[in-house]
């Protein structure tokens, strides 16, 4: 498996690079860092130590016609409801968990989504990721849909849960 890792890393790197380079006005990749020995948190280039401790991405996605058929519970009122805000790839280094990093990243994403004019945010989480599910539940995310795949049906792999949070103008 060791020989596959460089290819996986390259694929992930290229995917992230393409997303960051896209011209979409509704895409944001956030990073949380621990920075030591700097006078300003805005300029971390002069620091002696920097640790990347967390990341998250948000963007606006479009529902395809198939999505509308599969996710009837979204109850689209009209064709303008085909776009939705989506959160993905929330991750925090194991050494920095339970310190509020994930909550802060999540909260910032919610504020950003409101700024984009959306009042709901969607995300997926695996059903066996209990730590993430607890985080999202505490933050007000509720189950929207359970997604079955061939892997979950045939091999007992965990299902993907689609979660949704609706918020007013105050987050």
Backbone as JSON, one array per atom type, in Angstrom:
{
  "sequence": "XXXXXXXXXXXXXXXXXXXXXXXXXXXXXXXXXXXXXXXXXXXXXXXXXXXXXXXXXXXXXXXXXXXXXXXXXXXXXXXXXXXXXXXXXXXXXXXXXXXXXXXXXXXXXXXXXXXXXXXXXXXXXXXXXXXXXXXXXXXXXXXXXXXXXXXXXXXXXXXXXXXXXXXXXXX",
  "N": [[0.82, -1.19, 0.0], [2.1, 1.15, 0.45], [3.26, 2.15, -1.88], [1.16, 3.27, -3.22], [0.36, 5.5, -1.85], [1.83, 7.99, -2.57], [0.6, 8.59, -5.03], [-2.07, 8.93, -4.3], [-1.81, 11.18, -2.62], [-0.91, 13.04, -4.5], [-3.15, 13.18, -6.17], [-5.06, 14.25, -4.4], [-3.83, 16.69, -3.82], [-3.83, 17.91, -6.37], [-6.59, 18.07, -6.86], [-7.43, 19.83, -4.79], [-5.9, 22.07, -5.48], [-7.01, 22.75, -7.98], [-9.61, 23.41, -7.19], [-9.15, 25.65, -5.56], [-8.08, 27.4, -7.42], [-10.24, 27.86, -9.04], [-12.65, 30.11, -10.4], [-14.89, 30.63, -8.96], [-17.21, 32.57, -7.19], [-18.34, 31.69, -4.94], [-16.81, 29.92, -3.21], [-14.81, 28.69, -0.63], [-11.94, 27.96, 1.16], [-10.89, 27.22, 4.26], [-8.33, 27.48, 6.73], [-7.09, 26.47, 9.86], [-4.68, 27.56, 12.08], [-1.93, 27.14, 14.34], [-0.02, 29.58, 15.63], [3.08, 30.83, 16.56], [5.08, 33.3, 18.21], [4.67, 35.85, 16.83], [3.78, 39.19, 16.02], [1.5, 39.96, 14.79], [-1.54, 38.5, 13.84], [-2.31, 38.48, 11.28], [-0.18, 38.4, 9.5], [1.51, 35.72, 8.98], [3.8, 34.88, 7.86], [6.28, 35.5, 8.89], [6.67, 34.01, 11.13], [8.13, 31.8, 13.55], [7.22, 29.29, 14.08], [4.7, 27.34, 12.71], [1.72, 25.62, 12.71], [-0.49, 23.7, 10.93], [-3.7, 23.05, 11.78], [-6.35, 22.53, 11.22], [-8.92, 22.24, 8.69], [-11.44, 23.3, 6.34], [-13.98, 23.33, 3.84], [-16.25, 25.29, 1.91], [-18.84, 25.63, -0.46], [-20.96, 26.5, -3.25], [-23.34, 24.49, -4.63], [-24.99, 22.85, -7.37], [-28.1, 21.32, -7.76], [-28.75, 18.42, -9.56], [-31.08, 17.15, -12.01], [-31.48, 14.48, -11.33], [-30.8, 14.49, -8.62], [-32.95, 15.89, -7.59], [-35.0, 14.06, -7.98], [-34.09, 11.98, -6.34], [-33.85, 13.13, -3.8], [-36.43, 13.89, -2.64], [-37.39, 14.99, -0.35], [-36.29, 17.47, -0.08], [-38.0, 19.21, -1.2], [-38.35, 21.2, -3.41], [-39.38, 24.4, -4.26], [-39.34, 25.85, -6.63], [-37.54, 26.23, -9.76], [-35.42, 27.88, -9.09], [-34.45, 27.0, -6.72], [-32.37, 25.25, -7.05], [-29.76, 25.61, -6.31], [-27.48, 25.25, -3.61], [-25.85, 25.72, -0.44], [-22.9, 24.09, 0.59], [-20.98, 22.2, 2.83], [-17.77, 20.8, 3.24], [-15.12, 18.42, 3.89], [-14.23, 18.98, 6.55], [-11.8, 18.9, 8.89], [-9.74, 18.2, 11.69], [-6.61, 18.19, 13.21], [-5.58, 15.42, 15.16], [-4.19, 15.98, 17.53], [-5.15, 18.43, 18.28], [-7.81, 18.34, 18.8], [-10.95, 18.67, 20.55], [-10.64, 21.25, 21.43], [-12.14, 23.25, 20.46], [-11.67, 24.01, 17.85], [-12.91, 22.91, 15.55], [-15.57, 23.76, 15.97], [-15.27, 26.53, 15.73], [-14.4, 26.81, 13.07], [-16.65, 25.79, 11.77], [-18.63, 27.61, 12.61], [-17.66, 29.97, 11.42], [-17.98, 29.29, 8.74], [-20.77, 29.14, 8.59], [-21.5, 31.83, 8.99], [-20.36, 32.89, 6.67], [-21.84, 31.64, 4.65], [-24.35, 32.75, 5.12], [-23.71, 35.36, 4.4], [-23.45, 34.99, 1.7], [-26.03, 34.81, 1.0], [-27.59, 32.57, 1.53], [-29.76, 30.49, 3.48], [-29.53, 28.03, 4.53], [-27.42, 25.22, 5.21], [-25.75, 22.45, 3.97], [-24.34, 19.15, 4.51], [-22.37, 16.14, 4.37], [-21.93, 13.21, 6.36], [-20.35, 10.28, 7.55], [-22.14, 7.5, 8.83], [-20.9, 6.12, 10.91], [-19.13, 7.88, 12.04], [-19.0, 9.03, 14.83], [-18.02, 11.08, 16.47], [-17.93, 13.35, 14.79], [-20.63, 13.46, 14.13], [-21.75, 14.09, 16.61], [-20.66, 16.64, 17.02], [-21.89, 18.06, 14.88], [-24.58, 17.71, 15.56], [-24.74, 19.11, 18.01], [-24.3, 21.62, 16.98], [-26.6, 22.13, 15.66], [-27.34, 20.81, 13.32], [-29.43, 18.73, 11.37], [-30.74, 15.5, 10.51], [-31.3, 14.92, 7.15], [-31.41, 13.13, 5.03], [-30.81, 9.65, 4.45], [-28.31, 7.99, 2.82], [-28.05, 5.27, 0.77], [-25.65, 3.03, -0.51], [-24.08, 0.86, -2.94], [-21.97, -0.33, -1.61], [-22.73, -0.07, 1.07], [-25.03, -1.6, 1.1], [-24.23, -4.16, 0.14], [-21.76, -4.78, 1.37], [-21.77, -3.9, 3.94], [-20.71, -1.42, 4.51], [-20.41, 1.86, 6.02], [-23.22, 4.08, 5.86], [-23.89, 7.16, 4.11], [-24.82, 10.14, 5.63], [-26.95, 12.76, 5.03], [-26.92, 15.93, 6.22], [-28.58, 18.87, 7.44], [-28.68, 22.32, 8.15], [-30.76, 24.87, 9.09], [-30.84, 28.34, 9.29], [-31.58, 31.47, 10.85], [-31.22, 34.98, 10.16], [-29.35, 35.48, 12.06], [-26.47, 34.02, 13.23]],
  "CA": [[0.0, 0.0, 0.0], [2.99, 2.31, 0.52], [3.53, 2.7, -3.21], [-0.05, 3.96, -3.69], [0.22, 6.75, -1.11], [2.22, 9.19, -3.32], [-0.4, 8.89, -6.06], [-3.23, 9.47, -3.6], [-1.48, 12.54, -2.2], [-0.87, 13.88, -5.69], [-4.54, 13.39, -6.59], [-5.69, 15.18, -3.45], [-3.2, 17.99, -4.03], [-4.32, 18.47, -7.63], [-8.0, 18.4, -6.68], [-7.5, 21.04, -3.98], [-5.33, 23.17, -6.26], [-8.0, 23.13, -8.98], [-10.73, 24.08, -6.53], [-8.72, 26.97, -5.12], [-7.87, 28.22, -8.62], [-11.49, 28.12, -9.75], [-13.07, 31.5, -10.3], [-16.19, 30.69, -8.31], [-17.32, 33.54, -6.1], [-18.89, 30.99, -3.78], [-15.95, 28.83, -2.75], [-13.9, 29.14, 0.4], [-11.18, 26.95, 1.89], [-10.35, 27.83, 5.48], [-7.36, 26.7, 7.49], [-6.84, 26.91, 11.23], [-3.26, 27.38, 12.35], [-1.33, 27.58, 15.59], [1.09, 30.45, 15.25], [3.84, 31.3, 17.71], [6.08, 34.35, 18.04], [4.38, 36.86, 15.82], [3.06, 40.32, 16.6], [0.23, 40.11, 14.1], [-2.09, 37.24, 13.36], [-2.59, 38.63, 9.85], [1.02, 38.07, 8.72], [2.14, 34.57, 9.62], [4.99, 34.48, 7.09], [7.5, 35.75, 9.67], [6.66, 33.25, 12.37], [9.11, 30.73, 13.66], [6.55, 28.0, 14.1], [3.32, 27.35, 12.23], [1.14, 24.29, 12.6], [-1.82, 23.61, 10.35], [-4.42, 22.17, 12.69], [-7.69, 22.22, 10.75], [-9.35, 22.77, 7.39], [-12.83, 23.1, 5.95], [-14.34, 23.97, 2.58], [-17.66, 25.51, 1.61], [-19.09, 26.1, -1.82], [-22.35, 26.44, -3.67], [-23.51, 23.41, -5.6], [-26.27, 22.81, -8.08], [-28.76, 20.01, -7.77], [-29.1, 17.94, -10.9], [-32.42, 16.6, -12.07], [-31.5, 13.22, -10.6], [-30.84, 14.83, -7.2], [-34.32, 16.28, -7.25], [-35.78, 12.83, -7.88], [-33.62, 11.18, -5.22], [-34.04, 13.82, -2.53], [-37.74, 14.53, -2.69], [-37.68, 15.69, 0.9], [-35.82, 18.86, -0.16], [-39.2, 19.92, -1.6], [-38.01, 22.42, -4.14], [-40.55, 25.18, -4.64], [-39.22, 26.22, -8.03], [-36.23, 25.92, -10.33], [-34.39, 28.69, -8.47], [-33.97, 26.3, -5.54], [-31.42, 24.23, -7.45], [-28.44, 25.85, -5.73], [-27.45, 25.13, -2.15], [-24.54, 25.83, 0.19], [-22.45, 22.76, 1.0], [-19.75, 22.17, 3.61], [-17.07, 19.53, 3.06], [-13.72, 18.25, 4.29], [-13.89, 19.51, 7.86], [-10.85, 18.0, 9.55], [-8.9, 18.81, 12.71], [-5.52, 17.32, 13.64], [-5.93, 14.7, 16.39], [-3.56, 16.63, 18.68], [-5.82, 19.7, 18.57], [-9.25, 18.13, 18.96], [-11.56, 19.01, 21.85], [-10.22, 22.6, 21.8], [-13.06, 24.2, 19.84], [-11.24, 24.39, 16.5], [-13.96, 22.54, 14.59], [-16.72, 24.64, 16.17], [-14.96, 27.86, 15.19], [-14.43, 26.71, 11.61], [-18.05, 25.6, 11.4], [-19.31, 28.89, 12.83], [-17.24, 30.91, 10.37], [-18.63, 28.86, 7.49], [-22.18, 29.52, 8.65], [-21.55, 33.28, 8.74], [-20.03, 33.12, 5.27], [-22.99, 31.2, 3.86], [-25.36, 33.81, 5.26], [-23.24, 36.47, 3.57], [-23.71, 34.64, 0.29], [-27.47, 34.88, 0.78], [-28.25, 31.29, 1.77], [-30.24, 30.33, 4.85], [-29.34, 26.62, 4.9], [-26.12, 24.65, 4.88], [-25.81, 20.98, 3.9], [-23.08, 18.42, 4.59], [-22.46, 14.68, 4.53], [-21.08, 12.59, 7.37], [-20.56, 8.83, 7.6], [-22.94, 7.15, 10.01], [-20.06, 5.62, 12.0], [-18.26, 8.95, 12.53], [-19.8, 9.5, 15.96], [-17.49, 12.36, 16.95], [-18.41, 14.4, 13.89], [-22.09, 13.55, 14.26], [-22.02, 14.8, 17.85], [-20.34, 18.05, 16.73], [-22.93, 18.64, 14.03], [-25.83, 17.73, 16.31], [-24.66, 20.24, 18.94], [-24.34, 22.86, 16.2], [-27.95, 22.32, 15.13], [-27.57, 20.12, 12.05], [-30.4, 17.66, 11.51], [-30.74, 14.51, 9.44], [-32.16, 15.22, 6.01], [-31.54, 11.95, 4.16], [-29.84, 8.56, 4.61], [-27.96, 7.56, 1.47], [-27.59, 3.89, 0.63], [-24.79, 2.77, -1.67], [-23.84, -0.58, -3.13], [-21.08, -0.75, -0.54], [-23.47, -0.22, 2.34], [-25.99, -2.69, 0.96], [-23.6, -5.46, -0.08], [-20.57, -5.06, 2.18], [-21.93, -3.37, 5.29], [-20.0, -0.16, 4.71], [-21.29, 2.87, 6.61], [-24.0, 4.92, 4.95], [-23.67, 8.6, 4.19], [-25.97, 10.87, 6.15], [-27.04, 14.15, 4.59], [-27.4, 16.77, 7.31], [-28.94, 20.22, 7.02], [-28.96, 23.3, 9.19], [-31.44, 26.09, 8.66], [-30.62, 29.39, 10.28], [-32.14, 32.79, 10.58], [-30.16, 35.92, 9.79], [-28.36, 35.53, 13.14], [-25.8, 32.74, 13.48]],
  "C": [[0.87, 1.26, 0.0], [3.26, 2.94, -0.83], [2.33, 3.47, -3.76], [-0.17, 5.35, -3.06], [0.67, 7.99, -1.89], [1.2, 9.57, -4.4], [-1.67, 9.46, -5.44], [-2.99, 10.92, -3.18], [-1.46, 13.48, -3.38], [-2.29, 14.18, -6.18], [-5.26, 14.38, -5.7], [-5.13, 16.58, -3.65], [-3.74, 18.65, -5.29], [-5.78, 18.88, -7.53], [-8.15, 19.7, -5.89], [-6.98, 22.25, -4.75], [-6.33, 23.66, -7.31], [-9.18, 23.86, -8.36], [-10.35, 25.49, -6.1], [-8.54, 27.91, -6.31], [-9.17, 28.56, -9.36], [-11.93, 29.55, -9.48], [-14.42, 31.66, -9.61], [-16.18, 31.72, -7.19], [-17.83, 32.89, -4.82], [-18.07, 29.74, -3.46], [-15.0, 29.41, -1.72], [-13.25, 27.93, 1.06], [-10.54, 27.65, 3.07], [-9.34, 26.89, 6.12], [-7.26, 27.32, 8.89], [-5.39, 26.58, 11.53], [-2.94, 27.78, 13.78], [-0.09, 28.34, 15.19], [1.77, 30.94, 16.52], [4.81, 32.4, 17.29], [5.82, 35.26, 16.86], [3.59, 37.98, 16.49], [1.68, 40.48, 15.98], [-0.26, 38.76, 13.63], [-2.39, 37.3, 11.87], [-1.39, 38.24, 8.98], [1.76, 36.94, 9.42], [3.42, 34.14, 8.9], [6.28, 34.65, 7.88], [7.57, 34.93, 10.95], [7.71, 32.17, 12.36], [8.46, 29.36, 13.62], [5.11, 28.19, 13.64], [2.86, 25.9, 12.13], [-0.25, 24.4, 12.01], [-2.59, 22.61, 11.2], [-5.82, 21.81, 12.21], [-7.98, 22.85, 9.41], [-10.85, 22.52, 7.23], [-13.04, 23.82, 4.62], [-15.84, 24.18, 2.53], [-17.76, 26.0, 0.18], [-20.58, 26.04, -2.08], [-22.43, 25.41, -4.77], [-24.88, 23.5, -6.24], [-26.83, 21.4, -8.02], [-29.06, 19.64, -9.21], [-30.53, 17.43, -10.86], [-32.54, 15.3, -11.3], [-31.54, 13.48, -9.1], [-32.26, 15.17, -6.77], [-35.19, 15.04, -7.11], [-35.39, 12.02, -6.65], [-33.94, 11.82, -3.87], [-35.34, 14.61, -2.54], [-38.01, 15.36, -1.45], [-37.13, 17.12, 0.9], [-36.96, 19.77, -0.6], [-38.88, 21.27, -2.23], [-39.29, 23.12, -4.57], [-40.53, 25.56, -6.11], [-37.81, 25.94, -8.51], [-35.11, 26.74, -9.72], [-33.78, 28.01, -7.25], [-32.93, 25.23, -5.88], [-30.02, 24.46, -6.9], [-28.53, 25.77, -4.21], [-26.02, 25.24, -1.66], [-24.17, 24.48, 0.79], [-21.1, 22.86, 1.7], [-19.09, 20.81, 3.42], [-15.67, 19.59, 3.67], [-13.34, 18.97, 5.57], [-13.0, 18.49, 8.56], [-10.0, 18.79, 10.53], [-7.87, 17.77, 13.14], [-5.87, 16.7, 15.01], [-5.35, 15.36, 17.64], [-4.27, 17.91, 19.11], [-7.34, 19.55, 18.7], [-9.67, 18.45, 20.39], [-11.11, 20.39, 22.34], [-11.11, 23.66, 21.15], [-12.69, 24.62, 18.43], [-12.34, 24.1, 15.48], [-15.18, 23.44, 14.73], [-16.48, 26.01, 15.57], [-14.96, 27.84, 13.67], [-15.86, 26.6, 11.11], [-18.83, 26.91, 11.52], [-18.94, 29.91, 11.76], [-17.9, 30.57, 9.04], [-20.1, 29.28, 7.46], [-22.36, 31.02, 8.4], [-21.3, 33.59, 7.27], [-21.21, 32.76, 4.37], [-24.12, 32.22, 3.93], [-24.99, 35.02, 4.41], [-23.45, 36.23, 2.09], [-25.2, 34.65, -0.02], [-28.22, 33.57, 0.95], [-28.68, 31.19, 3.23], [-30.19, 28.87, 5.31], [-27.94, 26.19, 4.48], [-26.24, 23.14, 4.99], [-24.41, 20.4, 4.04], [-23.38, 16.93, 4.67], [-21.52, 14.25, 5.65], [-21.37, 11.09, 7.33], [-21.25, 8.47, 8.91], [-22.1, 6.64, 11.17], [-19.05, 6.65, 12.51], [-18.99, 9.67, 13.67], [-19.32, 10.84, 16.49], [-18.0, 13.51, 16.09], [-19.92, 14.56, 14.01], [-22.49, 14.3, 15.53], [-21.76, 16.31, 17.68], [-21.47, 18.71, 15.95], [-24.27, 18.71, 14.76], [-25.85, 18.91, 17.29], [-24.76, 21.57, 18.23], [-25.69, 23.08, 15.53], [-28.23, 21.68, 13.78], [-28.48, 18.93, 12.28], [-30.39, 16.76, 10.29], [-31.76, 14.89, 8.37], [-32.44, 13.96, 5.21], [-30.47, 10.93, 4.54], [-29.58, 8.01, 3.22], [-27.39, 6.14, 1.5], [-26.73, 3.8, -0.62], [-24.67, 1.26, -1.83], [-22.96, -1.11, -2.01], [-21.8, -0.95, 0.78], [-24.46, -1.38, 2.27], [-25.32, -4.06, 0.9], [-22.5, -5.8, 0.92], [-20.65, -4.49, 3.59], [-21.14, -2.11, 5.56], [-20.95, 0.88, 5.28], [-21.99, 3.71, 5.55], [-23.59, 6.38, 5.13], [-24.96, 9.25, 4.66], [-25.9, 12.3, 5.63], [-27.67, 14.94, 5.73], [-27.67, 18.17, 6.77], [-29.13, 21.08, 8.26], [-29.63, 24.49, 8.53], [-31.17, 27.14, 9.73], [-31.27, 30.69, 9.84], [-30.98, 33.71, 10.21], [-29.11, 36.05, 10.87], [-27.79, 34.14, 13.35], [-24.85, 32.93, 14.63]]
}
